[in-house]
Short mmCIF file of C-alpha atoms in Angstrom, two decimals:
data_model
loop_
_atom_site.label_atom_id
_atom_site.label_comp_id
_atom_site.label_asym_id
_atom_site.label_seq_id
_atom_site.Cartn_x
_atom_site.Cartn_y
_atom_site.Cartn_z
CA UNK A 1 -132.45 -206.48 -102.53
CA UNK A 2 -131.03 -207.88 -105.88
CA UNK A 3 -127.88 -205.61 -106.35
CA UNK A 4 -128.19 -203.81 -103.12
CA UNK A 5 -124.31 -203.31 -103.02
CA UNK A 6 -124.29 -200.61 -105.71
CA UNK A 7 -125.44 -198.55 -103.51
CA UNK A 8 -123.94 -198.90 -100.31
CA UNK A 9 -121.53 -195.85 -99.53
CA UNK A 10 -118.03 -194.87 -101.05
CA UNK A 11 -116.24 -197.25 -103.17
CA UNK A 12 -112.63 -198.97 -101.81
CA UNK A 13 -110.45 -200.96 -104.14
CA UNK A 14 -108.58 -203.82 -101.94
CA UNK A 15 -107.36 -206.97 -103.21
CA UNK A 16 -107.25 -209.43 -100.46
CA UNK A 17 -104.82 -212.15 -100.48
CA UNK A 18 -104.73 -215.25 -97.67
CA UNK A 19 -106.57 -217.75 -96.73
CA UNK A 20 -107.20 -215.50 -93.35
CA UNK A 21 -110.28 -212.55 -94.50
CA UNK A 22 -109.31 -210.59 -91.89
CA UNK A 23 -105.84 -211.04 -92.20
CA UNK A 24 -105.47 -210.03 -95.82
CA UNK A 25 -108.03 -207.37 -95.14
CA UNK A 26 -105.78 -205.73 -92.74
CA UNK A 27 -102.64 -206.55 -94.81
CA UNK A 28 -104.38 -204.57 -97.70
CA UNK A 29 -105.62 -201.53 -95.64
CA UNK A 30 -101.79 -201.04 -94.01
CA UNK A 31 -100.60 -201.16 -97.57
CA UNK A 32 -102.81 -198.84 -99.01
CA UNK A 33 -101.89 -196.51 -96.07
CA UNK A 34 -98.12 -196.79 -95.81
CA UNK A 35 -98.10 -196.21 -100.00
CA UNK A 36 -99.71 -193.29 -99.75
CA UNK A 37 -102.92 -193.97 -101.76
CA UNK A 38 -105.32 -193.50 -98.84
CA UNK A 39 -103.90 -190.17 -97.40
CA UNK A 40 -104.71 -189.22 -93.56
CA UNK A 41 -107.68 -187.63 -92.89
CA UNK A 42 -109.68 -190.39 -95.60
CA UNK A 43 -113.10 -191.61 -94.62
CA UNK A 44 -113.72 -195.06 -95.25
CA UNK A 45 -117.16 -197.79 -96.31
CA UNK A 46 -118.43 -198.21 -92.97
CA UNK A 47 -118.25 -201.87 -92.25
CA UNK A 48 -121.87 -203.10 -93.79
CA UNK A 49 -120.55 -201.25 -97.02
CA UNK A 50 -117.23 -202.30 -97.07
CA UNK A 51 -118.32 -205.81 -96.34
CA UNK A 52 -121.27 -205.92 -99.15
CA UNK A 53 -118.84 -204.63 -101.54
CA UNK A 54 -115.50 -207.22 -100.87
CA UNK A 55 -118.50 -210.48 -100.56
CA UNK A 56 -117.50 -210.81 -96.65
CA UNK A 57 -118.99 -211.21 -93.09
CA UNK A 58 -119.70 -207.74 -91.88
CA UNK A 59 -117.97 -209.05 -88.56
CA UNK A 60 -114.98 -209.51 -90.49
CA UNK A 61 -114.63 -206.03 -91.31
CA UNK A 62 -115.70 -204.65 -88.04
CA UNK A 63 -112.90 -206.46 -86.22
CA UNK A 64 -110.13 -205.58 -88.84
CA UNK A 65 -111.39 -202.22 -88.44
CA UNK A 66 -110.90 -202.45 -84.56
CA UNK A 67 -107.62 -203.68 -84.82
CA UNK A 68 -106.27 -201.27 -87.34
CA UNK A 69 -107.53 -198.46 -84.83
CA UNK A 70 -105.88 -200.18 -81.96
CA UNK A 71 -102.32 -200.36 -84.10
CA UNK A 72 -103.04 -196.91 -84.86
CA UNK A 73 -103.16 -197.08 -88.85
CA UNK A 74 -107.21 -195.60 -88.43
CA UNK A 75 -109.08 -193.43 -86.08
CA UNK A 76 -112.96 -194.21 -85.20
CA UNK A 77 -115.62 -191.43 -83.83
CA UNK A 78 -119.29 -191.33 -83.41
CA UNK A 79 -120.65 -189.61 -86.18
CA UNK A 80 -117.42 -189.01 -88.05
CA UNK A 81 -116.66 -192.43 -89.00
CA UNK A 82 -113.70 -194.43 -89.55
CA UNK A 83 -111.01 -192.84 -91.18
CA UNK A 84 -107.14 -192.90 -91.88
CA UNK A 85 -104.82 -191.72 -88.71
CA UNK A 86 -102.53 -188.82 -89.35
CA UNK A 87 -99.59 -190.57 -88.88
CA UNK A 88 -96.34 -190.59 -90.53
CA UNK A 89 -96.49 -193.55 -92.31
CA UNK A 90 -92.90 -195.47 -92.10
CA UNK A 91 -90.66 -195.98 -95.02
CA UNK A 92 -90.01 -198.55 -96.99
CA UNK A 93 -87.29 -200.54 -96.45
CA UNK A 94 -84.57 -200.60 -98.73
CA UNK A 95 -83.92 -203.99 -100.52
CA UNK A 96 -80.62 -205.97 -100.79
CA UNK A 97 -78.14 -203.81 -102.60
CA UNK A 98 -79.80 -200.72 -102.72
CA UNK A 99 -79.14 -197.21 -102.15
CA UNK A 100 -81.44 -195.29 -100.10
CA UNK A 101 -83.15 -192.38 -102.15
CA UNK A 102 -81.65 -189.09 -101.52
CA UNK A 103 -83.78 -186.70 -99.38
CA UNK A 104 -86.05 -184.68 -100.77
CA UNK A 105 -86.66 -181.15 -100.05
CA UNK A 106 -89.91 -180.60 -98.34
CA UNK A 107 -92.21 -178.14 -100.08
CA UNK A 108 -94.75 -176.13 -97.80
CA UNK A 109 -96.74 -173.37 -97.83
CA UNK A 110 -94.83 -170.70 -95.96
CA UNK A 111 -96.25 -169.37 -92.37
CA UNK A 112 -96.13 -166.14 -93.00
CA UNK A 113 -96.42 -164.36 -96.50
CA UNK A 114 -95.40 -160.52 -97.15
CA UNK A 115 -94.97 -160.78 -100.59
CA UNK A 116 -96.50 -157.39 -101.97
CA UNK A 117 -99.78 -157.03 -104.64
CA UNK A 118 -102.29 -158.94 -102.93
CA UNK A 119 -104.81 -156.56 -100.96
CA UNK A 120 -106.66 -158.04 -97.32
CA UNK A 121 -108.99 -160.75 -98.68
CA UNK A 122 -110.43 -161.52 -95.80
CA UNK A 123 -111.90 -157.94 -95.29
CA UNK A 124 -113.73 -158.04 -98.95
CA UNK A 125 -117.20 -156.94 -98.42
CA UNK A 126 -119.35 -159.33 -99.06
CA UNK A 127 -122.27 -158.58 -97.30
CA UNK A 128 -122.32 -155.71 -99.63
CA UNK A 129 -121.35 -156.68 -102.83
CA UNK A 130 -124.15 -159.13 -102.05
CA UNK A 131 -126.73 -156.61 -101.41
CA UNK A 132 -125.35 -154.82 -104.90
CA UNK A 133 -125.49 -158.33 -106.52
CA UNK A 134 -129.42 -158.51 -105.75
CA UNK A 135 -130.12 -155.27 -106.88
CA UNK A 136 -128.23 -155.24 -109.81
CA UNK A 137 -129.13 -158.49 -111.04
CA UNK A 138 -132.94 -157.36 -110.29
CA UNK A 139 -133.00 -154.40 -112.13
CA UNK A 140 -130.59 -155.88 -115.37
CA UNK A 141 -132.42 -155.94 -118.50
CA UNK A 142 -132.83 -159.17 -120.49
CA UNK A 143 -130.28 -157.86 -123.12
CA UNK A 144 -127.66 -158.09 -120.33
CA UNK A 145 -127.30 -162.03 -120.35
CA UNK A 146 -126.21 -162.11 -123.86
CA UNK A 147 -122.41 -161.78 -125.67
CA UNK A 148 -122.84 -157.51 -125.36
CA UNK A 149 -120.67 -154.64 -126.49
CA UNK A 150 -116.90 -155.44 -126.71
CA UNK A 151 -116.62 -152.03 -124.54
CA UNK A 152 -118.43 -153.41 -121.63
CA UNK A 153 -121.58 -152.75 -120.12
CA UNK A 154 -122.36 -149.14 -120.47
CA UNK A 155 -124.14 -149.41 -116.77
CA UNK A 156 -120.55 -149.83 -115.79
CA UNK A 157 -118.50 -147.65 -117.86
CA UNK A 158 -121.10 -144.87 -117.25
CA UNK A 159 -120.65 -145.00 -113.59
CA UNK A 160 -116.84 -145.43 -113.71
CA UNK A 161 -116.52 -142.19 -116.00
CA UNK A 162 -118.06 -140.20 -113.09
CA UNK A 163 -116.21 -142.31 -110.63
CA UNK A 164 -112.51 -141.53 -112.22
CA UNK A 165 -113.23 -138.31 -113.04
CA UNK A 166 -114.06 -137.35 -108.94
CA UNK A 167 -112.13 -139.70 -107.47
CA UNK A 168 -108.58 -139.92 -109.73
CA UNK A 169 -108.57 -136.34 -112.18
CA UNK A 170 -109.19 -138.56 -115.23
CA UNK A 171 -110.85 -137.20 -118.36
CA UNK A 172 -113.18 -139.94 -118.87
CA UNK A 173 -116.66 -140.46 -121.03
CA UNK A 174 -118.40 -143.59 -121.05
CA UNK A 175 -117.24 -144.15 -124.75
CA UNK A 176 -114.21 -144.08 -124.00
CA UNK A 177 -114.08 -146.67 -121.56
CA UNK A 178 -113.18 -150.45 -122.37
CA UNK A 179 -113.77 -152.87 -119.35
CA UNK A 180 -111.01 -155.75 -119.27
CA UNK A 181 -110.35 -159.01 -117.10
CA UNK A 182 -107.15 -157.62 -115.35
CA UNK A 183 -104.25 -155.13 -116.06
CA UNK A 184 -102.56 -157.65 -117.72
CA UNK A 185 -105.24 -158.30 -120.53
CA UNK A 186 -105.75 -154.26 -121.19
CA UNK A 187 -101.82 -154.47 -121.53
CA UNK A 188 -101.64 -157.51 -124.29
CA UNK A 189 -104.94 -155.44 -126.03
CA UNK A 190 -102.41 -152.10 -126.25
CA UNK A 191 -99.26 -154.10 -127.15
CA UNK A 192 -101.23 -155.88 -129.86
CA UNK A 193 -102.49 -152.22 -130.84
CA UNK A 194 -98.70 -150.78 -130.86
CA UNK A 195 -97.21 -153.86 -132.71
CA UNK A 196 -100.00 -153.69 -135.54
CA UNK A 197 -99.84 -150.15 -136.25
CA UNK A 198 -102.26 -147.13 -134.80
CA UNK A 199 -103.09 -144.03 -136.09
CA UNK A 200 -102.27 -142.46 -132.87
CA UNK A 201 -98.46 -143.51 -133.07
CA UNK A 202 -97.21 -142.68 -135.85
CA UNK A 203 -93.30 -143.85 -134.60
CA UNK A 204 -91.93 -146.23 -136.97
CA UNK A 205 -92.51 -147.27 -140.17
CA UNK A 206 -95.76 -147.46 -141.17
CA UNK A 207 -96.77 -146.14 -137.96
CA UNK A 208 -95.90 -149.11 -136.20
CA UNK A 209 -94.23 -148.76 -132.40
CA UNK A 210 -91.32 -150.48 -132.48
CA UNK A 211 -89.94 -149.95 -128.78
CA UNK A 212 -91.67 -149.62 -125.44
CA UNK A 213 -90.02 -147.42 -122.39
CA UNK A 214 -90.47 -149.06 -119.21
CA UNK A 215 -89.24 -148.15 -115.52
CA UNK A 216 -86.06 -149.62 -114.42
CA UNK A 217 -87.86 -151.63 -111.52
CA UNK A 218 -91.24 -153.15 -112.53
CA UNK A 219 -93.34 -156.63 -112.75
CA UNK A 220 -91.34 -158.92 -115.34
CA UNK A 221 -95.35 -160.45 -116.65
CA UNK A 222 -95.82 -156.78 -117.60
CA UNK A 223 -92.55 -156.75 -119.82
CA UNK A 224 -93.25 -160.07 -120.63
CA UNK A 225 -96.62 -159.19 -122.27
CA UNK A 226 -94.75 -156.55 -124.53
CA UNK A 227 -91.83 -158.84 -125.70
CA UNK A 228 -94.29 -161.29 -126.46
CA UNK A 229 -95.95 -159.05 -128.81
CA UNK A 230 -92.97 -157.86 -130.44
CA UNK A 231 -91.85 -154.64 -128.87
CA UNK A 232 -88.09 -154.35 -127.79
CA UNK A 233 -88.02 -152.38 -124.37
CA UNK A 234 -85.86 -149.67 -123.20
CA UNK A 235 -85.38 -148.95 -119.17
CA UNK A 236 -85.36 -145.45 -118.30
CA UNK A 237 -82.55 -144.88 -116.03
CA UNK A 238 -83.42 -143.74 -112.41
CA UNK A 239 -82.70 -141.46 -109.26
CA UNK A 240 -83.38 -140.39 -105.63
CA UNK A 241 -86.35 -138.97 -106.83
CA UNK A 242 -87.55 -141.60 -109.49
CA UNK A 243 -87.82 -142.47 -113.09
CA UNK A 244 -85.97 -139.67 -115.35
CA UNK A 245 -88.46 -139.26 -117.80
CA UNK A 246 -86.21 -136.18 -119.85
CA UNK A 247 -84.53 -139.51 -120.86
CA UNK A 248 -87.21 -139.94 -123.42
CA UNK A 249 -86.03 -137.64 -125.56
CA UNK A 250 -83.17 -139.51 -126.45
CA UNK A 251 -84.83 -142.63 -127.60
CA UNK A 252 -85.84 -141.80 -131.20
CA UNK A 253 -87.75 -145.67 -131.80
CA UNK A 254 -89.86 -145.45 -128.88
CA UNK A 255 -93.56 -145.02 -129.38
CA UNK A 256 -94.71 -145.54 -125.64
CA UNK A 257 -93.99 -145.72 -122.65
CA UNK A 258 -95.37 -147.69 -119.50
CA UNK A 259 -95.27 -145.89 -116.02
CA UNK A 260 -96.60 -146.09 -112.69
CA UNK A 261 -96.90 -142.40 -112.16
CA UNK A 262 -99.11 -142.48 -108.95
CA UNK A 263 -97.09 -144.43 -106.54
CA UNK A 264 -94.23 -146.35 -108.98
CA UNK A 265 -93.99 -150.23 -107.87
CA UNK A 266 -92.01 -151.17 -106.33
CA UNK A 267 -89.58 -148.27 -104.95
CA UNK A 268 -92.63 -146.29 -104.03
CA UNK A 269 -92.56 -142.68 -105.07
CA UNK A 270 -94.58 -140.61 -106.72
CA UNK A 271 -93.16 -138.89 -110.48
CA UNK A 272 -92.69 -135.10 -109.11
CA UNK A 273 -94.49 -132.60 -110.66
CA UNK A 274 -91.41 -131.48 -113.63
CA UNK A 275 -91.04 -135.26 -114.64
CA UNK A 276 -94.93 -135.67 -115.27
CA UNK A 277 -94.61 -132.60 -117.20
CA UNK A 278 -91.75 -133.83 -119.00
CA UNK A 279 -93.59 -137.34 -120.18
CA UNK A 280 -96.35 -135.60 -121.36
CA UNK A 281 -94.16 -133.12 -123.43
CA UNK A 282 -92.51 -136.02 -124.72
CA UNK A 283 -95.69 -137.82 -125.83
CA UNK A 284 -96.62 -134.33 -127.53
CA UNK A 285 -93.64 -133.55 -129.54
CA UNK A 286 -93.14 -137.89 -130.45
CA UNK A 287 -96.74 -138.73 -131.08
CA UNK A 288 -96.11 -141.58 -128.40
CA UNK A 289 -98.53 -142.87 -125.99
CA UNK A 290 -98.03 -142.72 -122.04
CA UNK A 291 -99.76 -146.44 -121.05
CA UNK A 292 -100.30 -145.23 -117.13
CA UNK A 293 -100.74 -148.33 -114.76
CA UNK A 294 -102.39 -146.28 -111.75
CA UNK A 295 -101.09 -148.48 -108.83
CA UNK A 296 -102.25 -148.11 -105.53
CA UNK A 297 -104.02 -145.28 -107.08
CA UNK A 298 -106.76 -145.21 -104.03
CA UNK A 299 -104.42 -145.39 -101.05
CA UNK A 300 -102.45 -142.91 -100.03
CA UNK A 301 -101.28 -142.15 -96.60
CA UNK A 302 -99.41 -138.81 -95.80
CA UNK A 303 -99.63 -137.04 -98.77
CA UNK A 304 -101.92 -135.46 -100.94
CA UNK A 305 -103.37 -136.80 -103.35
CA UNK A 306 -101.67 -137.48 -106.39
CA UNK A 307 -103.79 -137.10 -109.69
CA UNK A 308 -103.56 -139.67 -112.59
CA UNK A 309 -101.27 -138.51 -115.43
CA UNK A 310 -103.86 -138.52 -118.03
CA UNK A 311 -105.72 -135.61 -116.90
CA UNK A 312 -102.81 -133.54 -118.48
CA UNK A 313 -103.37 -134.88 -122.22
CA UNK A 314 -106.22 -137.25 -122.31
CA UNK A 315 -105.28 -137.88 -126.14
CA UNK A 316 -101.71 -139.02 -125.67
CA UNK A 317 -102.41 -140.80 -122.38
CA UNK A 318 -104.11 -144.42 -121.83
CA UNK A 319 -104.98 -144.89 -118.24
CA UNK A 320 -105.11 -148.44 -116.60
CA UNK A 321 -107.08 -149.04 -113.59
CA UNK A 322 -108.22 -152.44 -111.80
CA UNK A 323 -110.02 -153.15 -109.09
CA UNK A 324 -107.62 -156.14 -107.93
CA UNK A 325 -106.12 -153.86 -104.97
CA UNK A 326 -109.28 -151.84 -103.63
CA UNK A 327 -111.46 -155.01 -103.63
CA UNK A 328 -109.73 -158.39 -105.07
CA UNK A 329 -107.92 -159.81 -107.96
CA UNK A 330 -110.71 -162.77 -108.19
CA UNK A 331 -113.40 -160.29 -109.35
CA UNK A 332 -111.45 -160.03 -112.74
CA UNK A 333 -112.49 -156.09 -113.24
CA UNK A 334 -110.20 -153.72 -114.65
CA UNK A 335 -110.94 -150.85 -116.96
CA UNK A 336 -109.04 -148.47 -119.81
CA UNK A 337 -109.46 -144.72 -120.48
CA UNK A 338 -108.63 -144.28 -124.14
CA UNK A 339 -107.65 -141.66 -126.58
CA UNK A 340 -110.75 -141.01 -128.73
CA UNK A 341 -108.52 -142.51 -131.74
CA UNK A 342 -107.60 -145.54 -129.67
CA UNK A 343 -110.89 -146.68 -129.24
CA UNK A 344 -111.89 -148.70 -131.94
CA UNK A 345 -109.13 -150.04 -132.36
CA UNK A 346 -108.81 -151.53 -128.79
CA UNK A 347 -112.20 -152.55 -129.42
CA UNK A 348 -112.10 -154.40 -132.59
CA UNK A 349 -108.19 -155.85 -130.69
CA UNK A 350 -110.71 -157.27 -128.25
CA UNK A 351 -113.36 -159.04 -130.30
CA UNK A 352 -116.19 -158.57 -131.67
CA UNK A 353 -118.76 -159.34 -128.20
CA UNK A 354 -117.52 -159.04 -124.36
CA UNK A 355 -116.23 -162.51 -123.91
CA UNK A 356 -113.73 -161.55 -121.29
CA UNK A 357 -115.99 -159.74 -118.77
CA UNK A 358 -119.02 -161.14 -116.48
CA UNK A 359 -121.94 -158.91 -117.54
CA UNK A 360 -123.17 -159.86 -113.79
CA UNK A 361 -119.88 -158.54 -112.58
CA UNK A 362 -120.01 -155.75 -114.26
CA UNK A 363 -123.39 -154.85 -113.34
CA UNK A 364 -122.91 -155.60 -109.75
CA UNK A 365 -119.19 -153.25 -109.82
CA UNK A 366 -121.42 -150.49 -111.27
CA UNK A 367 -123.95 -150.83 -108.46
CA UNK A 368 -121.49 -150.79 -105.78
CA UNK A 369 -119.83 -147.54 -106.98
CA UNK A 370 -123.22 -145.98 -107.23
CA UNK A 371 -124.05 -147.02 -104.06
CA UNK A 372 -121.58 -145.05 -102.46
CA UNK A 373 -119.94 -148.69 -100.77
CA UNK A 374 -116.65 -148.60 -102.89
CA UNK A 375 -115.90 -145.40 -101.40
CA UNK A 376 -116.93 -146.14 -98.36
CA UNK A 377 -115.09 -149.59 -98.54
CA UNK A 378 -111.54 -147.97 -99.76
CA UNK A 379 -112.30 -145.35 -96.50
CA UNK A 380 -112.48 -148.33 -94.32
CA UNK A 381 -109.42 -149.99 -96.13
CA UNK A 382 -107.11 -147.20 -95.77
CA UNK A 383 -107.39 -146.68 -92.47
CA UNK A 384 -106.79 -150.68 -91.84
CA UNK A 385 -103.25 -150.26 -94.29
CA UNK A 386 -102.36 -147.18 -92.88
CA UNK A 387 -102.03 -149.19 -89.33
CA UNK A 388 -100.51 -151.90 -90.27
CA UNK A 389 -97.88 -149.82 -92.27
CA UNK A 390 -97.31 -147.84 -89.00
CA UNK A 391 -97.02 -150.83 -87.46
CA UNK A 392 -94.38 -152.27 -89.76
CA UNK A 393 -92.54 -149.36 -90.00
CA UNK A 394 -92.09 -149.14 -85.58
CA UNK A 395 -91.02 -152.73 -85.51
CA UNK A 396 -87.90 -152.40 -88.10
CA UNK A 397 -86.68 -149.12 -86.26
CA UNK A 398 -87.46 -150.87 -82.90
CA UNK A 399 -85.48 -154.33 -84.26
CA UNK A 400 -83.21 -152.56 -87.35
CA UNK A 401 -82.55 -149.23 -86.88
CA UNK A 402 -80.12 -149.36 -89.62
CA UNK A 403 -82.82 -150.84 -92.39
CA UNK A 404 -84.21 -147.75 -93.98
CA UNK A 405 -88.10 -148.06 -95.26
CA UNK A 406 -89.04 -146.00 -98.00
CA UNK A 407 -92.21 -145.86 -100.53
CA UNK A 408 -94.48 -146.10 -97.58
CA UNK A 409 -97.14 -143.04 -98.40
CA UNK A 410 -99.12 -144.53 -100.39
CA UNK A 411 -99.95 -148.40 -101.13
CA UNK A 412 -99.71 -151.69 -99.96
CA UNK A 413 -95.93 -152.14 -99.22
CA UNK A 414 -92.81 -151.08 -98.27
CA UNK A 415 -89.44 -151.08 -99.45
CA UNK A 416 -86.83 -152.03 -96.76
CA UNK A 417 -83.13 -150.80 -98.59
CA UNK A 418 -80.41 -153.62 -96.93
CA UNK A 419 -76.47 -153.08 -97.00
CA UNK A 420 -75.15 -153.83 -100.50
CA UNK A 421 -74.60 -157.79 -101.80
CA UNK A 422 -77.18 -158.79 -98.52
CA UNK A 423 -80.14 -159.22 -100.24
CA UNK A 424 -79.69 -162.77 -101.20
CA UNK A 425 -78.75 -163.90 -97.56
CA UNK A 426 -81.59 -162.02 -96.29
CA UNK A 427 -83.78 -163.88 -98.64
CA UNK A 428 -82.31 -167.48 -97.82
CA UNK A 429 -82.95 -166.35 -93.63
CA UNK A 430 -86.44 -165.51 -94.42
CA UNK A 431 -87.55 -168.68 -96.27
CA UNK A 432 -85.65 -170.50 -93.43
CA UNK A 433 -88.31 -168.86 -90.89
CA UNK A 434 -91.26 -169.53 -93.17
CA UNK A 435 -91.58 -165.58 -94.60
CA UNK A 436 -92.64 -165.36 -97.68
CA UNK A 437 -91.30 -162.40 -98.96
CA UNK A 438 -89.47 -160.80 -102.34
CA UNK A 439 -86.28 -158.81 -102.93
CA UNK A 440 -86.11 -156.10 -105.08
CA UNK A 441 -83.78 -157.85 -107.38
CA UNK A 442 -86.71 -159.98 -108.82
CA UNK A 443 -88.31 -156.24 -110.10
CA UNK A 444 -85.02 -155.54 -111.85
CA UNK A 445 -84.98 -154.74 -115.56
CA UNK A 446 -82.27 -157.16 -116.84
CA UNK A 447 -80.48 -154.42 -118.78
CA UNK A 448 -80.18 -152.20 -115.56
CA UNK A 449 -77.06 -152.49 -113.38
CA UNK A 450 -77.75 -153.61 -109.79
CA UNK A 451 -77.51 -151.31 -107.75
CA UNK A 452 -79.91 -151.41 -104.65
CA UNK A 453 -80.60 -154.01 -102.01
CA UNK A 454 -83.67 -154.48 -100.49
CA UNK A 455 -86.83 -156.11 -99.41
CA UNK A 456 -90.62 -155.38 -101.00
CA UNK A 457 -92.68 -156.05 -98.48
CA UNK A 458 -96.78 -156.01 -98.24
CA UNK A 459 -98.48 -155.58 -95.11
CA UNK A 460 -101.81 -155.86 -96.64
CA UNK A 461 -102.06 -159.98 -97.46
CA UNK A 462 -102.06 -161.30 -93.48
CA UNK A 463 -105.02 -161.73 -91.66
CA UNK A 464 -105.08 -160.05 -88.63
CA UNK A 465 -104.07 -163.14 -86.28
CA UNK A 466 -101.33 -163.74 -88.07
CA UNK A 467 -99.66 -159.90 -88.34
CA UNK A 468 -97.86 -160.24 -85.56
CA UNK A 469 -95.83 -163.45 -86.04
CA UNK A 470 -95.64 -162.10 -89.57
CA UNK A 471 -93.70 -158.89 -88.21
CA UNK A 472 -91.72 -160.87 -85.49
CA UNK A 473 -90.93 -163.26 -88.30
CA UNK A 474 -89.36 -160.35 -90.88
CA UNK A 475 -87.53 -158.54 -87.45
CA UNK A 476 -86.09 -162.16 -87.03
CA UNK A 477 -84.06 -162.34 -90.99
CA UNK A 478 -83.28 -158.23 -90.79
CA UNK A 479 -79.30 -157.70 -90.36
#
């Protein structure tokens, strides 16, 4: 048929050069291999295609095919086709006069990763966020599929206010709520909030917050959000038993303050019972704002459990809660319990329709809590963490008696404190034995003195075939 080879297979560029077909055909397809430009693991035309498309005998391609699997440049199996060899291909060799290229470092995925914040994915339930999914997308109402309320879908923060209020000792109405793509994005909504000036802190001049309190040790994208909105941050100073929150006093510009209250990332502890108190006297007397980041909120281990902050002032307290831990990051679900003042403002700081949010998400996430299967899903899930911590903790006092773990009842990591000035050998060991994990160094403020050692480990990211290596694998870089 007239034009027949426009639709024969994949396309291969090859310019053949020779008198010799097969010759210049094989010269070409080495070439293209040893460059790099057809990587291993490439199917190729299949003869008929390859030879329609370059004008030559089928035959001639077969054969140069043939020989190419012979030399080892291609591999050839019924029904798979013929593709490129994994093979390393050899290097080129270095013309007259030249220097041979330094060596490059090789970069690789490690073989083992520990690095903390990033729940099991592997256990996420599908099978019933799909059954939630169906039902939830059955029952939504037209109205659903268009922009929506900035808030979020009242479905969802209906069914979240009865969730937070059981579940976490939160004060929480549906108006109140505002849905958000991640911690991070309720965070740049409240800095944005602070910077411009709120009614509900009046600090500054013109009622603007000029300073932000954070812990000592905490995620640098978090402190990164509020420099980038104009907020200079002060570290509260901390102890054996955590942040010193009586420290607020002291700073007269500061018009909130960001904690992790419920299990503080990453050195673990919960605030005790007088230094919650003390926060929430502070926010009282100041006018400031407590922005509570309820980490880990849902797993706890050996204690009981610990109540979120804002159910001791709901009006100077903004609680933060995500989804990302108890179910996955992907899903892009996180959620803010405001001050009845706050909430047009966040609101308006947000847009004026739901641009951020899935409505299907949403709709599905409020199905699943109503369900019962997030509760029965974070059941499951703390039982899985609380082995594997107990597992991590046996192997370090069975391979490093001397390492001391700490933070470990709640969450999904550990803190392993090393000998002073070893953390950065530690580090170097592990990425030698392909460990992917972080030292608390990297959690620093930069205006805090360093003081501790240590490793932040998560036992929650490896699947299970790959725990133990993983543990062998830490016991290995441990002094």
């Amino acid at each position: 048929m007239e034009n027949g080879w426009a639709t024969f297979g994949a396309d291969l560029h090859l310019e053949l050069r020779g008198p010799k077909l097969r010759t210049g055909l094989m010269d070409a397809l080495r070439e293209a291999i040893r460059s790099g430009r057809l990587e291993a693991g490439v199917r190729l035309p299949s003869s008929r295609s390859l030879a329609a498309d370059l004008g030559v005998a089928r035959n001639t391609v077969a054969d140069a095919y043939a020989e190419l699997v012979a030399e080892g440049w291609l591999t050839a199996r019924q029904g798979s086709g013929t593709r490129v060899a994994r093979r390393a291909a050899p290097r080129p060799a270095a013309g007259p006069g030249t220097r041979p290229a330094p060596a490059r470092p090789v970069t690789s995925r490690p073989t083992y990763d520990l690095k903390p914040g990033v729940p099991d994915l592997a256990s996420f339930p599908r099978a019933e966020w799909l059954k939630a999914s169906r039902r939830a997308l059955t029952a939504a109402p037209h109205e659903a599929f268009g922009y929506g309320d900035p808030r979020g879908r009242i479905e969802l923060r209906t069914v979240l206010a009865e969730y937070l209020a059981r579940a976490r000792g939160v004060y929480a109405r549906p108006e109140r709520i505002v849905v958000c793509s991640g911690f991070v994005h309720g965070l740049m909504l409240m800095a944005q909030v602070l910077r411009a000036g709120s009614s509900a802190t009046p600090s500054g001049p013109g009622g603007k917050a000029r300073e932000v309190a954070v812990e000592s040790y905490g995620l640098s994208v978090h402190r990164d959000v509020l420099t980038g909105a104009g907020l200079r941050l002060r570290p509260l100073p901390f102890d054996g038993l955590g942040t010193r929150t009586e420290e607020l006093g002291g700073m007269a510009d500061v018009g909130a303050v960001l904690m992790t209250a419920a299990h503080q990332f990453p050195l673990g502890g919960a605030l005790p019972p007088d230094r919650r108190a003390a926060v929430i006297d502070w926010a009282r007397a100041s006018g400031g704002l407590v922005l509570e980041d309820d980490y880990d909120g849902e797993f706890r281990y050996d204690r009981q459990p610990v109540g979120a902050l804002q159910g001791l002032d709901p009006e100077r307290v903004v609680y933060m809660g995500t989804s990302s831990k108890s179910l996955a990051p992907g899903l892009r679900l996180a959620w803010m319990v405001l001050p009845e003042s706050l909430v047009d403002e966040v609101a308006a700081a947000k847009g004026t329709v739901d641009w951020m949010s899935s409505a299907l998400e949403q709709l599905t996430f409020a199905e699943f809590l109503a369900s019962g299967a997030y509760d029965r899903h974070v059941r499951a899930m703390r039982l899985r963490y609380r082995r594997r911590r107990d597992e991590l903790v046996a192997a370090v006092a069975a391979h490093s008696p001397d390492t001391r773990v700490s933070g470990i009842a709640a969450g999904l990591h550990a803190v392993l404190r090393l000998r002073p000035g070893t953390e950065p050998d530690v580090l170097r060991s592990a990425a030698w034995h392909g460990l992917a994990v972080l030292g608390l160094d990297r959690f620093r403020h930069p205006d805090v003195p360093r003081t501790l050692d240590g490793l932040v480990v998560g036992y929650a990211t490896p699947p299970d075939s790959g725990w133990a290596g993983a543990l062998r694998a830490l016991c290995r870089v441990l002094p």
